[in-house]
Amino acid sequence: MIASFLLRRVALSLITLGLLSVIVFMAGRLLPGDVGRAVLGPLADARSVANFNHQIGADRPIPIQYWDWISHFGNGDMGTSFVFRSAVGPFIGDALANSLKLAALAFIIVVPLGVLGGVAAALNVGRLADKTITLLGQTLGVVPEFISSIVLILIFGVWLRWLPMSADWPDGAGPLTQIRYLILPSLPLAISFFGYIARVARTGTVEALDADYTRTAVLKGLPRFTVLRRHVLRNALLPTITVAASLVGYLAGGLVVVESLFHYRGIGSLIYTAAKAKDFPMLEAGVLTVGALFALASLIADMLSALLNPRLQPGART
Amino acid sequence: MSTSIRADRLRAASRSVTLLSGLTILIFWTVCALFGGALVRMDPFADDLLRTLTPPSAAHWFGTDQLGRDVFSRVVVGARDILTVAPLATLLGAAAGTILGLVTGYFRGPFDAVASRIIEAIQAVPLVIVALLALAAVGTSNLTVILVIGFVFTPLIGRTVRTAVLTEADLDYIAAARLRGDGAFSIMFIEILPNVMPLVLVETTVRFGYAIFFVASLSFLGFGIQPPSPDWGLAIAENYSLIGSYWWVVMFDALATASLVLGVNLAADGLQSVLE
């Protein structure tokens, strides 16, 4: 049952990715009208524009161009950058590795804090602590990342001088130094997700506290802490893990802003620089990579919730 | 019993406090956007190269920027563009999204299935990135930012409206309208639309919060409002490199942006609980 569910889920993600690739391709090749003109600018002469279009194959029929692009993509060839005149693939690989470091740190910071906040709120439902945590999470979640970055840089970089203001660490820096340089950039990302994770953890905990198995455990005379740990938290945290996994895809939006602001060479700043330079092959590859990442993350999230949900276990009676 | 009544009153009060404080902030910035030029003592565009980057003082409450322009005047007038672009983008998305939601929810079938797949594909990438891709392709101006955000919002609002329409379409009054011989158009817009309107309103205010968020972020990235506008996100991008020594050229713009985003979200939240 899980297998057929997952198979259907994978097929759907592939359809979504295929459609995304068409949209991305159309945005990159059709919207600018004349790609050569868009890239070379209004001052370039007509001959070099035509030459450029011929070079990149923009003078061929659209379906052929798309097929050419996507079939190369499938073989791991992501195209050639207009700006660097070299293969896009290695740029994407390096950027992705850097972004994963930053994202991992943000998650290490925000998941425990969010869960802690959510559980604390759930244990105090309706009281001041609950309202404060909920309001704080909501507020922090809507502030754009560049604003929280600016405030954090002013406090920790400029006034207190505790942390470096850019993520550009010196060459040969060890892992600890790298983490030190990444703390400030990871905080705005963590801040924007705190409320989301806290809310899911709160809802899960409130439901688990209300459940029959919790009442049974309490009536059995188990100590409060044991009930919390063994019955409430274990059930409350499953949805939280699922949500955290699905957040990975959304993270990329924040990465664009944060990585550009902190001069960090990740997938977000790669997309941003490519958009600035109208380097469409790079931009398309970057956007498609983010889409694939998102699809993968939500697939993992669905798998986790399927695996953790007792009703979907093999042999379960439904 | 008396405690539950009191709890209800408290809840109602806190609701209106949320809505009122949100609206107050929003009205404050709207007034700045509409009449900002008349309210400030100094021309926000007038440079004074003899007084660049001076710290806050009695003459310049928020100091001056790299060109000696008065930061206070620029922050006040800076509300104008974001409060033009974001509402128009939201309205465009709300209008188109409502139509899309009505049509897909009412007709269902293959059109609905295709639309749902396309919406999922667009949602597979964060909105800021979709906007960057589109704006890199069509070029950046206030108009293209409005069109791109409106276009991206359309399927999102459409999906919410569609869900509501699906439930409405099963109700008896729709069956009655059909039996009466009403056409699809009049059923969608005269029968169903008024009933999903509260939802559309809530969805629109929530999206307005996102629109402010996106316009600010895009302007900061150089893909939104363009110079010489005193827009906040743009000002932060222009002055960001000076943050180490001249905090006032970025901090007030950052606080202004944060307060506007908060105001809109408080108002949306308040409205949502009042309507529910």
Coordinates of C-alpha atoms in Angstrom, one line a residue:
Chain A
M1 CA 0.0 0.0 0.0
I2 CA 2.8 2.3 0.8
A3 CA 4.6 1.3 -2.4
S4 CA 1.7 2.2 -4.6
F5 CA 1.2 5.4 -2.7
L6 CA 4.8 6.4 -3.2
L7 CA 4.8 5.4 -6.8
R8 CA 1.8 7.6 -7.5
R9 CA 3.5 10.4 -5.5
V10 CA 6.7 10.1 -7.5
A11 CA 4.8 10.1 -10.8
L12 CA 3.0 13.3 -9.8
S13 CA 6.2 15.0 -8.8
L14 CA 7.7 14.1 -12.2
I15 CA 4.7 15.6 -14.0
T16 CA 5.0 18.7 -11.9
L17 CA 8.7 19.0 -12.7
G18 CA 8.1 18.5 -16.4
L19 CA 5.5 21.3 -16.4
L20 CA 7.9 23.5 -14.4
S21 CA 10.6 22.9 -17.0
V22 CA 8.2 24.0 -19.8
I23 CA 7.3 27.2 -17.8
V24 CA 11.0 27.9 -17.1
F25 CA 12.0 27.3 -20.6
M26 CA 9.2 29.6 -22.0
A27 CA 10.2 32.3 -19.5
G28 CA 13.8 32.1 -20.5
R29 CA 13.5 31.8 -24.3
L30 CA 10.1 33.2 -25.2
L31 CA 9.4 36.1 -22.9
P32 CA 12.5 38.2 -23.8
G33 CA 11.3 38.0 -27.5
D34 CA 14.8 38.2 -28.9
V35 CA 17.2 36.4 -26.5
G36 CA 20.3 37.8 -28.3
R37 CA 19.0 41.3 -28.1
A38 CA 18.1 40.9 -24.4
V39 CA 21.5 39.6 -23.6
L40 CA 23.7 41.8 -25.7
G41 CA 21.7 45.0 -25.1
P42 CA 20.1 47.6 -27.3
L43 CA 23.5 48.9 -28.7
A44 CA 24.7 45.6 -30.2
D45 CA 24.5 45.5 -34.0
A46 CA 22.0 43.3 -35.7
R47 CA 24.6 40.9 -37.1
S48 CA 26.1 40.0 -33.7
V49 CA 22.6 39.5 -32.3
A50 CA 21.8 37.1 -35.2
N51 CA 25.1 35.4 -34.7
F52 CA 24.5 35.0 -31.0
N53 CA 21.0 33.6 -31.6
H54 CA 22.4 31.2 -34.1
Q55 CA 25.2 30.1 -31.7
I56 CA 22.7 29.3 -28.9
G57 CA 20.3 27.8 -31.3
A58 CA 17.5 30.3 -30.7
D59 CA 16.8 30.5 -34.4
R60 CA 15.4 27.0 -34.4
P61 CA 11.7 26.0 -33.9
I62 CA 10.6 26.2 -30.2
P63 CA 9.7 22.6 -29.6
I64 CA 13.1 21.4 -31.0
Q65 CA 14.9 23.9 -28.8
Y66 CA 12.9 22.7 -25.7
W67 CA 13.6 19.1 -26.5
D68 CA 17.3 19.8 -27.0
W69 CA 17.5 21.6 -23.7
I70 CA 15.6 19.2 -21.6
S71 CA 17.2 16.0 -23.1
H72 CA 20.6 17.4 -22.4
F73 CA 19.4 18.3 -18.9
G74 CA 18.3 14.7 -18.4
N75 CA 21.9 13.6 -19.2
G76 CA 23.4 16.0 -16.7
D77 CA 24.3 18.6 -19.2
M78 CA 22.7 21.8 -17.9
G79 CA 23.8 24.0 -20.8
T80 CA 26.5 26.7 -21.2
S81 CA 26.5 30.0 -19.3
F82 CA 26.1 33.1 -21.5
V83 CA 28.4 35.0 -19.1
F84 CA 31.1 32.5 -18.1
R85 CA 31.1 30.7 -21.5
S86 CA 31.5 27.4 -19.6
A87 CA 29.3 24.6 -18.5
V88 CA 26.6 25.5 -15.9
G89 CA 26.6 22.2 -14.1
P90 CA 29.7 22.7 -11.9
F91 CA 28.4 26.2 -10.8
I92 CA 25.1 24.6 -9.7
G93 CA 26.9 21.8 -7.8
D94 CA 29.2 24.1 -5.8
A95 CA 26.4 26.5 -5.1
L96 CA 24.1 23.8 -3.9
A97 CA 26.7 22.4 -1.6
N98 CA 27.2 25.9 0.0
S99 CA 23.4 26.5 0.3
L100 CA 22.9 23.1 2.0
K101 CA 25.5 24.1 4.6
L102 CA 23.7 27.4 5.3
A103 CA 20.2 25.7 5.3
A104 CA 21.4 22.9 7.6
L105 CA 22.7 25.4 10.2
A106 CA 19.4 27.4 10.0
F107 CA 17.4 24.2 10.6
I108 CA 19.7 23.1 13.5
I109 CA 18.9 26.4 15.1
V110 CA 15.2 26.7 14.3
V111 CA 13.8 23.2 14.7
P112 CA 14.6 22.7 18.4
L113 CA 13.6 26.3 19.2
G114 CA 10.4 26.0 17.3
V115 CA 9.5 22.7 18.9
L116 CA 10.3 24.1 22.3
G117 CA 8.3 27.2 21.7
G118 CA 5.3 25.2 20.3
V119 CA 5.3 22.7 23.2
A120 CA 5.6 25.5 25.8
A121 CA 2.7 27.3 24.1
A122 CA 0.6 24.1 24.1
L123 CA 1.2 23.5 27.8
N124 CA 0.0 27.0 28.5
V125 CA -2.9 27.1 26.0
G126 CA -4.8 30.4 26.2
R127 CA -2.4 31.9 28.8
L128 CA 0.1 34.8 28.3
A129 CA 3.0 32.5 27.3
D130 CA 0.9 30.9 24.6
K131 CA -0.2 34.3 23.2
T132 CA 3.3 35.7 23.3
I133 CA 4.9 32.8 21.5
T134 CA 2.1 32.7 18.9
L135 CA 2.2 36.4 18.3
L136 CA 6.0 36.5 18.2
G137 CA 6.2 33.6 15.7
Q138 CA 3.5 35.2 13.5
T139 CA 5.3 38.6 13.6
L140 CA 8.7 37.2 12.8
G141 CA 7.4 35.1 10.0
V142 CA 6.1 38.1 8.0
V143 CA 9.1 40.3 8.2
P144 CA 11.1 40.1 5.0
E145 CA 14.5 38.4 5.4
F146 CA 16.5 41.4 4.3
I147 CA 14.9 43.5 7.1
S148 CA 15.7 41.0 9.8
S149 CA 19.2 40.6 8.3
I150 CA 19.8 44.4 8.5
V151 CA 18.7 44.5 12.1
L152 CA 20.8 41.5 13.0
I153 CA 23.8 42.9 11.2
L154 CA 23.4 46.2 13.0
I155 CA 23.1 44.5 16.4
F156 CA 25.6 41.7 16.2
G157 CA 28.0 42.9 13.5
V158 CA 28.2 46.7 13.9
W159 CA 27.3 47.5 17.5
L160 CA 28.4 44.4 19.5
R161 CA 31.0 43.3 17.0
W162 CA 30.4 39.6 17.9
L163 CA 30.0 38.1 14.5
P164 CA 31.4 38.8 11.0
M165 CA 29.0 40.9 8.8
S166 CA 29.5 38.8 5.6
A167 CA 29.6 35.0 5.0
D168 CA 32.8 35.4 2.9
W169 CA 35.3 33.5 5.2
P170 CA 39.0 33.7 4.6
D171 CA 40.5 30.9 2.4
G172 CA 41.4 27.7 4.3
A173 CA 39.1 28.4 7.2
G174 CA 38.2 25.4 9.3
P175 CA 34.7 24.1 9.9
L176 CA 34.3 26.1 13.2
T177 CA 35.3 29.4 11.6
Q178 CA 32.9 28.6 8.7
I179 CA 30.1 28.1 11.1
R180 CA 31.0 31.4 12.9
Y181 CA 30.7 33.1 9.5
L182 CA 27.4 31.4 8.8
I183 CA 25.6 32.1 12.1
L184 CA 24.5 35.6 11.1
P185 CA 23.2 34.6 7.6
S186 CA 21.4 31.6 9.0
L187 CA 19.5 33.6 11.7
P188 CA 17.1 35.5 9.3
L189 CA 16.1 32.1 7.7
A190 CA 15.7 30.6 11.2
I191 CA 13.6 33.6 12.3
S192 CA 11.2 33.4 9.4
F193 CA 10.5 29.7 10.0
F194 CA 10.2 29.8 13.8
G195 CA 6.5 30.7 13.9
Y196 CA 5.7 28.0 11.4
I197 CA 7.4 25.2 13.2
A198 CA 6.1 26.4 16.6
R199 CA 2.6 26.5 15.3
V200 CA 2.7 22.9 14.0
A201 CA 4.4 21.7 17.2
R202 CA 1.7 23.5 19.2
T203 CA -1.2 22.0 17.3
G204 CA 0.3 18.5 17.5
T205 CA 0.9 18.8 21.3
V206 CA -2.6 20.2 22.0
E207 CA -4.1 17.3 20.0
A208 CA -1.9 14.7 21.8
L209 CA -2.7 16.2 25.2
D210 CA -6.4 15.8 24.4
A211 CA -6.1 12.3 23.1
D212 CA -7.5 9.2 24.9
Y213 CA -4.1 7.6 25.2
T214 CA -2.8 10.6 27.2
R215 CA -5.8 10.5 29.5
T216 CA -5.2 6.7 30.0
A217 CA -1.6 7.4 30.8
V218 CA -2.5 10.1 33.3
L219 CA -5.1 7.9 34.9
K220 CA -2.6 5.0 35.1
G221 CA -0.8 7.3 37.5
L222 CA 2.3 7.9 35.3
P223 CA 4.3 11.0 36.4
R224 CA 3.6 14.1 34.4
F225 CA 7.0 14.2 32.8
T226 CA 6.8 10.6 31.6
V227 CA 3.4 11.2 30.1
L228 CA 4.8 14.2 28.3
R229 CA 7.8 12.5 27.0
R230 CA 6.4 9.1 26.1
H231 CA 2.9 9.8 25.0
V232 CA 2.5 13.5 24.1
L233 CA 5.8 14.5 22.5
R234 CA 6.3 11.4 20.5
N235 CA 2.9 11.8 18.8
A236 CA 3.1 15.6 18.6
L237 CA 6.5 15.7 16.9
L238 CA 5.8 13.5 13.9
P239 CA 3.8 16.2 12.0
T240 CA 6.5 18.7 13.0
I241 CA 9.2 16.6 11.3
T242 CA 7.1 16.3 8.2
V243 CA 6.6 20.1 8.1
A244 CA 10.2 20.8 8.6
A245 CA 11.1 18.6 5.7
S246 CA 8.6 20.3 3.4
L247 CA 10.0 23.7 4.4
V248 CA 13.3 23.0 2.7
G249 CA 11.9 23.9 -0.7
Y250 CA 10.5 27.2 0.6
L251 CA 13.9 28.0 2.1
A252 CA 15.3 28.8 -1.4
G253 CA 13.3 32.0 -1.6
G254 CA 14.9 33.3 1.6
L255 CA 18.3 32.1 0.3
V256 CA 18.1 34.5 -2.7
V257 CA 17.9 37.5 -0.4
V258 CA 20.2 36.3 2.4
E259 CA 22.9 34.9 0.2
S260 CA 23.1 38.1 -1.9
L261 CA 23.1 40.2 1.2
F262 CA 25.9 38.3 3.0
H263 CA 27.9 37.6 -0.2
Y264 CA 27.6 33.9 0.1
R265 CA 28.0 31.8 -3.1
G266 CA 24.9 29.5 -2.9
I267 CA 22.1 28.6 -5.2
G268 CA 20.1 31.7 -4.2
S269 CA 22.9 34.2 -5.1
L270 CA 23.6 32.2 -8.2
I271 CA 20.0 32.6 -9.4
Y272 CA 20.1 36.3 -8.4
T273 CA 23.4 37.0 -10.3
A274 CA 22.1 35.1 -13.3
A275 CA 18.9 37.1 -13.3
K276 CA 20.8 40.3 -13.1
A277 CA 23.1 39.4 -16.0
K278 CA 20.3 37.8 -18.0
D279 CA 22.3 34.6 -18.1
F280 CA 19.3 32.5 -19.0
P281 CA 20.9 29.0 -19.2
M282 CA 22.3 29.5 -15.6
L283 CA 19.0 31.0 -14.4
E284 CA 16.9 28.2 -15.9
A285 CA 19.2 25.6 -14.4
G286 CA 19.1 27.3 -11.1
V287 CA 15.3 27.6 -11.0
L288 CA 14.8 24.0 -12.1
T289 CA 17.3 22.8 -9.5
V290 CA 15.3 24.6 -6.8
G291 CA 12.1 23.0 -8.2
A292 CA 13.7 19.6 -8.1
L293 CA 14.9 20.2 -4.6
F294 CA 11.4 21.2 -3.6
A295 CA 9.8 18.2 -5.2
L296 CA 12.4 15.9 -3.5
A297 CA 11.8 17.6 -0.1
S298 CA 8.0 17.3 -0.3
L299 CA 8.4 13.7 -1.5
I300 CA 10.5 13.0 1.6
A301 CA 8.0 14.8 3.8
D302 CA 5.2 12.6 2.4
M303 CA 7.2 9.5 2.7
L304 CA 8.0 10.3 6.3
S305 CA 4.4 10.9 7.2
A306 CA 3.4 7.7 5.4
L307 CA 6.0 5.7 7.2
L308 CA 5.2 7.3 10.6
N309 CA 1.5 7.0 10.2
P310 CA 0.4 3.8 11.7
R311 CA -2.8 3.7 9.6
L312 CA -0.6 3.4 6.4
Q313 CA 1.6 0.6 7.8
P314 CA 1.4 -2.7 5.9
G315 CA -1.1 -5.0 7.5
A316 CA -2.9 -2.1 9.2
R317 CA -6.7 -2.5 9.1
T318 CA -8.3 0.6 7.7
Chain B
M1 CA -20.9 30.9 32.6
S2 CA -19.9 34.4 33.5
T3 CA -16.3 33.4 32.8
S4 CA -17.1 32.2 29.3
I5 CA -18.9 35.5 28.5
R6 CA -15.9 37.4 29.8
A7 CA -13.6 35.2 27.7
D8 CA -15.8 36.0 24.7
R9 CA -15.6 39.7 25.4
L10 CA -11.8 39.5 25.9
R11 CA -11.5 37.7 22.6
A12 CA -13.7 40.2 20.8
A13 CA -11.7 43.0 22.3
S14 CA -8.3 41.5 21.4
R15 CA -9.7 40.9 17.9
S16 CA -10.6 44.5 17.4
V17 CA -7.3 45.6 19.0
T18 CA -5.5 43.6 16.4
L19 CA -7.6 45.0 13.6
L20 CA -7.4 48.6 14.9
S21 CA -3.7 48.7 15.5
G22 CA -3.1 47.1 12.0
L23 CA -5.4 49.6 10.4
T24 CA -3.8 52.5 12.3
I25 CA -0.4 51.6 10.9
L26 CA -1.8 51.1 7.5
I27 CA -3.6 54.4 7.4
F28 CA -0.5 56.2 8.7
W29 CA 1.6 55.0 5.8
T30 CA -1.2 55.5 3.3
V31 CA -1.4 59.2 4.4
C32 CA 2.4 59.4 4.0
A33 CA 2.1 57.8 0.6
L34 CA -0.7 60.1 -0.6
F35 CA 0.4 63.4 1.0
G36 CA 4.0 62.7 2.0
G37 CA 5.5 65.4 -0.3
A38 CA 3.4 68.1 1.4
L39 CA 4.0 66.8 5.0
V40 CA 7.8 67.0 5.0
R41 CA 9.9 70.1 5.4
M42 CA 12.6 69.1 2.9
D43 CA 12.6 67.9 -0.7
P44 CA 13.4 64.2 -0.5
F45 CA 15.1 64.4 -3.9
A46 CA 17.3 67.5 -3.2
D47 CA 20.9 66.6 -2.7
D48 CA 23.3 68.7 -0.7
L49 CA 26.9 67.5 -1.3
L50 CA 28.2 69.6 1.5
R51 CA 26.1 67.7 4.1
T52 CA 26.5 64.0 3.1
L53 CA 26.0 61.2 5.7
T54 CA 25.5 63.5 8.6
P55 CA 24.0 61.7 11.7
P56 CA 20.5 62.4 13.0
S57 CA 20.2 66.0 14.3
A58 CA 17.6 68.7 14.9
A59 CA 17.8 69.8 11.3
H60 CA 17.8 66.2 9.9
W61 CA 15.9 64.0 12.2
F62 CA 17.0 60.8 10.5
G63 CA 20.3 62.2 9.2
T64 CA 21.3 62.5 5.6
D65 CA 22.4 59.9 3.0
Q66 CA 25.3 59.7 0.6
L67 CA 24.1 62.5 -1.5
G68 CA 23.1 64.7 1.4
R69 CA 19.4 64.0 1.0
D70 CA 17.2 64.2 4.1
V71 CA 16.5 60.6 5.2
F72 CA 13.4 61.5 7.2
S73 CA 11.7 63.1 4.1
R74 CA 12.8 60.1 2.0
V75 CA 11.3 57.6 4.5
V76 CA 8.0 59.4 4.6
V77 CA 7.7 59.8 0.8
G78 CA 9.2 56.3 0.3
A79 CA 5.8 54.8 1.2
R80 CA 4.4 55.9 -2.1
D81 CA 5.6 53.4 -4.6
I82 CA 5.3 50.3 -2.5
L83 CA 1.8 51.3 -1.6
T84 CA 0.9 51.8 -5.3
V85 CA 2.5 48.6 -6.7
A86 CA 1.5 46.2 -3.9
P87 CA -2.2 47.0 -3.8
L88 CA -2.6 47.1 -7.6
A89 CA -0.8 43.7 -7.9
T90 CA -3.0 42.3 -5.2
L91 CA -6.2 43.6 -6.9
L92 CA -5.1 42.2 -10.2
G93 CA -4.4 38.8 -8.7
A94 CA -7.7 38.9 -6.7
A95 CA -9.8 39.7 -9.7
A96 CA -8.2 37.2 -12.0
G97 CA -7.9 34.6 -9.3
T98 CA -11.6 34.9 -8.4
I99 CA -12.6 34.4 -12.0
L100 CA -10.2 31.5 -12.3
G101 CA -11.5 29.9 -9.1
L102 CA -15.2 30.4 -10.2
V103 CA -14.6 28.9 -13.6
T104 CA -12.4 25.9 -12.5
G105 CA -14.6 25.2 -9.4
Y106 CA -17.9 25.4 -11.4
F107 CA -16.9 23.5 -14.5
R108 CA -14.4 21.0 -12.9
G109 CA -13.5 18.4 -15.5
P110 CA -10.3 18.4 -17.6
F111 CA -9.8 22.2 -17.5
D112 CA -9.7 22.0 -13.7
A113 CA -7.3 19.1 -13.7
V114 CA -4.9 20.9 -16.1
A115 CA -5.1 24.2 -14.2
S116 CA -4.3 22.3 -10.9
R117 CA -1.2 20.7 -12.4
I118 CA 0.1 24.1 -13.7
I119 CA -0.6 25.7 -10.4
E120 CA 1.4 23.0 -8.6
A121 CA 4.3 23.5 -11.1
I122 CA 4.4 27.2 -10.3
Q123 CA 4.2 26.5 -6.6
A124 CA 7.2 24.2 -6.8
V125 CA 9.4 27.2 -6.8
P126 CA 9.4 30.0 -4.3
L127 CA 7.6 33.1 -5.5
V128 CA 10.6 35.4 -5.3
I129 CA 12.4 33.1 -7.7
V130 CA 9.5 32.9 -10.1
A131 CA 9.4 36.7 -10.1
L132 CA 13.1 37.0 -10.7
L133 CA 12.9 34.7 -13.7
A134 CA 9.9 36.5 -15.2
L135 CA 11.3 40.0 -14.5
A136 CA 14.7 39.1 -15.9
A137 CA 12.9 38.1 -19.1
V138 CA 10.4 41.0 -19.5
G139 CA 12.5 43.7 -17.8
T140 CA 11.7 45.6 -14.6
S141 CA 9.3 48.5 -14.2
N142 CA 6.5 49.2 -11.8
L143 CA 4.1 47.9 -14.4
T144 CA 5.9 44.6 -15.0
V145 CA 6.2 44.1 -11.2
I146 CA 2.5 44.6 -10.8
L147 CA 1.8 42.2 -13.7
V148 CA 4.2 39.5 -12.5
I149 CA 3.0 39.5 -8.9
G150 CA -0.6 39.7 -10.0
F151 CA 0.0 36.8 -12.4
V152 CA 1.7 34.7 -9.7
F153 CA -1.1 35.4 -7.2
T154 CA -3.8 34.5 -9.7
P155 CA -3.5 30.7 -9.4
L156 CA -3.0 30.9 -5.6
I157 CA -6.1 33.0 -5.0
G158 CA -7.9 30.9 -7.7
R159 CA -7.2 27.7 -5.8
T160 CA -8.7 29.0 -2.5
V161 CA -11.8 30.4 -4.3
R162 CA -12.1 27.1 -6.2
T163 CA -12.3 25.0 -3.0
A164 CA -15.1 27.3 -1.7
V165 CA -16.9 27.2 -5.1
L166 CA -16.8 23.3 -5.1
T167 CA -18.8 23.2 -1.8
E168 CA -21.2 25.9 -3.0
A169 CA -21.8 24.2 -6.3
D170 CA -23.2 21.2 -4.5
L171 CA -25.8 23.2 -2.6
D172 CA -29.5 23.2 -3.4
Y173 CA -29.7 26.9 -4.5
I174 CA -27.4 26.1 -7.3
A175 CA -29.5 23.2 -8.4
A176 CA -32.5 25.4 -8.2
A177 CA -30.8 28.1 -10.3
R178 CA -30.0 25.4 -12.9
L179 CA -33.6 24.2 -13.0
R180 CA -34.7 27.8 -13.4
G181 CA -32.6 27.7 -16.6
D182 CA -30.0 30.2 -15.4
G183 CA -26.8 30.3 -17.6
A184 CA -23.4 29.3 -16.2
F185 CA -22.3 32.9 -16.2
S186 CA -25.1 34.2 -14.1
I187 CA -24.9 31.2 -11.7
M188 CA -21.2 31.8 -11.2
F189 CA -21.3 35.6 -10.8
I190 CA -24.7 36.3 -9.4
E191 CA -25.4 33.2 -7.3
I192 CA -22.0 31.8 -6.2
L193 CA -19.8 35.0 -6.1
P194 CA -21.7 36.8 -3.3
N195 CA -21.4 33.7 -1.1
V196 CA -17.7 33.3 -1.5
M197 CA -17.0 37.0 -1.2
P198 CA -16.0 37.1 2.5
L199 CA -13.4 34.4 1.7
V200 CA -12.2 36.4 -1.3
L201 CA -11.9 39.5 1.0
V202 CA -9.8 37.6 3.6
E203 CA -7.7 35.9 1.0
T204 CA -7.0 39.3 -0.6
T205 CA -5.9 41.0 2.6
V206 CA -3.6 38.1 3.4
R207 CA -2.2 38.3 -0.2
F208 CA -1.7 42.0 0.3
G209 CA 0.6 41.2 3.1
Y210 CA 2.6 38.9 0.9
A211 CA 2.6 41.5 -1.9
I212 CA 4.2 44.1 0.4
F213 CA 6.8 41.4 1.4
F214 CA 7.6 40.6 -2.3
V215 CA 7.7 44.2 -3.6
A216 CA 10.0 45.2 -0.7
S217 CA 12.2 42.1 -1.3
L218 CA 12.3 42.6 -5.1
S219 CA 13.1 46.3 -4.7
F220 CA 15.9 45.4 -2.4
L221 CA 17.2 42.9 -5.0
G222 CA 17.0 45.6 -7.8
F223 CA 14.1 43.9 -9.5
G224 CA 11.3 46.1 -8.1
I225 CA 10.9 49.8 -7.7
Q226 CA 13.6 51.6 -9.6
P227 CA 15.7 54.8 -8.7
P228 CA 15.4 57.7 -8.1
S229 CA 12.4 56.6 -6.0
P230 CA 13.0 56.9 -2.3
D231 CA 11.5 53.4 -1.8
W232 CA 12.6 51.7 1.4
G233 CA 13.9 48.4 -0.1
L234 CA 15.7 50.3 -2.8
A235 CA 17.2 52.7 -0.3
I236 CA 18.5 49.8 1.8
A237 CA 20.1 48.2 -1.2
E238 CA 21.7 51.5 -2.2
N239 CA 23.1 52.3 1.3
Y240 CA 23.7 48.8 2.6
S241 CA 27.5 48.9 2.0
L242 CA 27.6 51.9 4.5
I243 CA 26.0 50.0 7.3
G244 CA 29.3 49.6 9.2
S245 CA 29.7 53.4 9.9
Y246 CA 26.3 55.0 9.0
W247 CA 23.5 53.0 10.5
W248 CA 20.9 55.7 10.0
V249 CA 20.9 55.4 6.2
V250 CA 19.4 51.8 6.5
M251 CA 17.8 51.5 9.9
F252 CA 14.9 53.9 9.5
D253 CA 14.0 52.4 6.1
A254 CA 14.2 48.9 7.7
L255 CA 11.9 49.9 10.5
A256 CA 9.5 51.5 8.1
T257 CA 9.3 48.4 6.0
A258 CA 8.9 46.2 9.1
S259 CA 6.1 48.4 10.5
L260 CA 4.2 48.4 7.2
V261 CA 4.4 44.6 6.9
L262 CA 3.3 44.2 10.5
G263 CA 0.4 46.6 10.1
V264 CA -0.9 44.8 7.0
N265 CA -0.6 41.4 8.7
L266 CA -2.3 42.6 11.9
A267 CA -5.1 44.1 9.9
A268 CA -5.5 40.9 7.8
D269 CA -5.5 38.8 11.0
G270 CA -8.0 41.0 12.7
L271 CA -10.3 41.0 9.6
Q272 CA -10.1 37.3 9.3
S273 CA -11.3 36.6 12.9
V274 CA -14.0 39.3 12.7
L275 CA -15.4 37.8 9.5
E276 CA -15.3 34.2 10.8

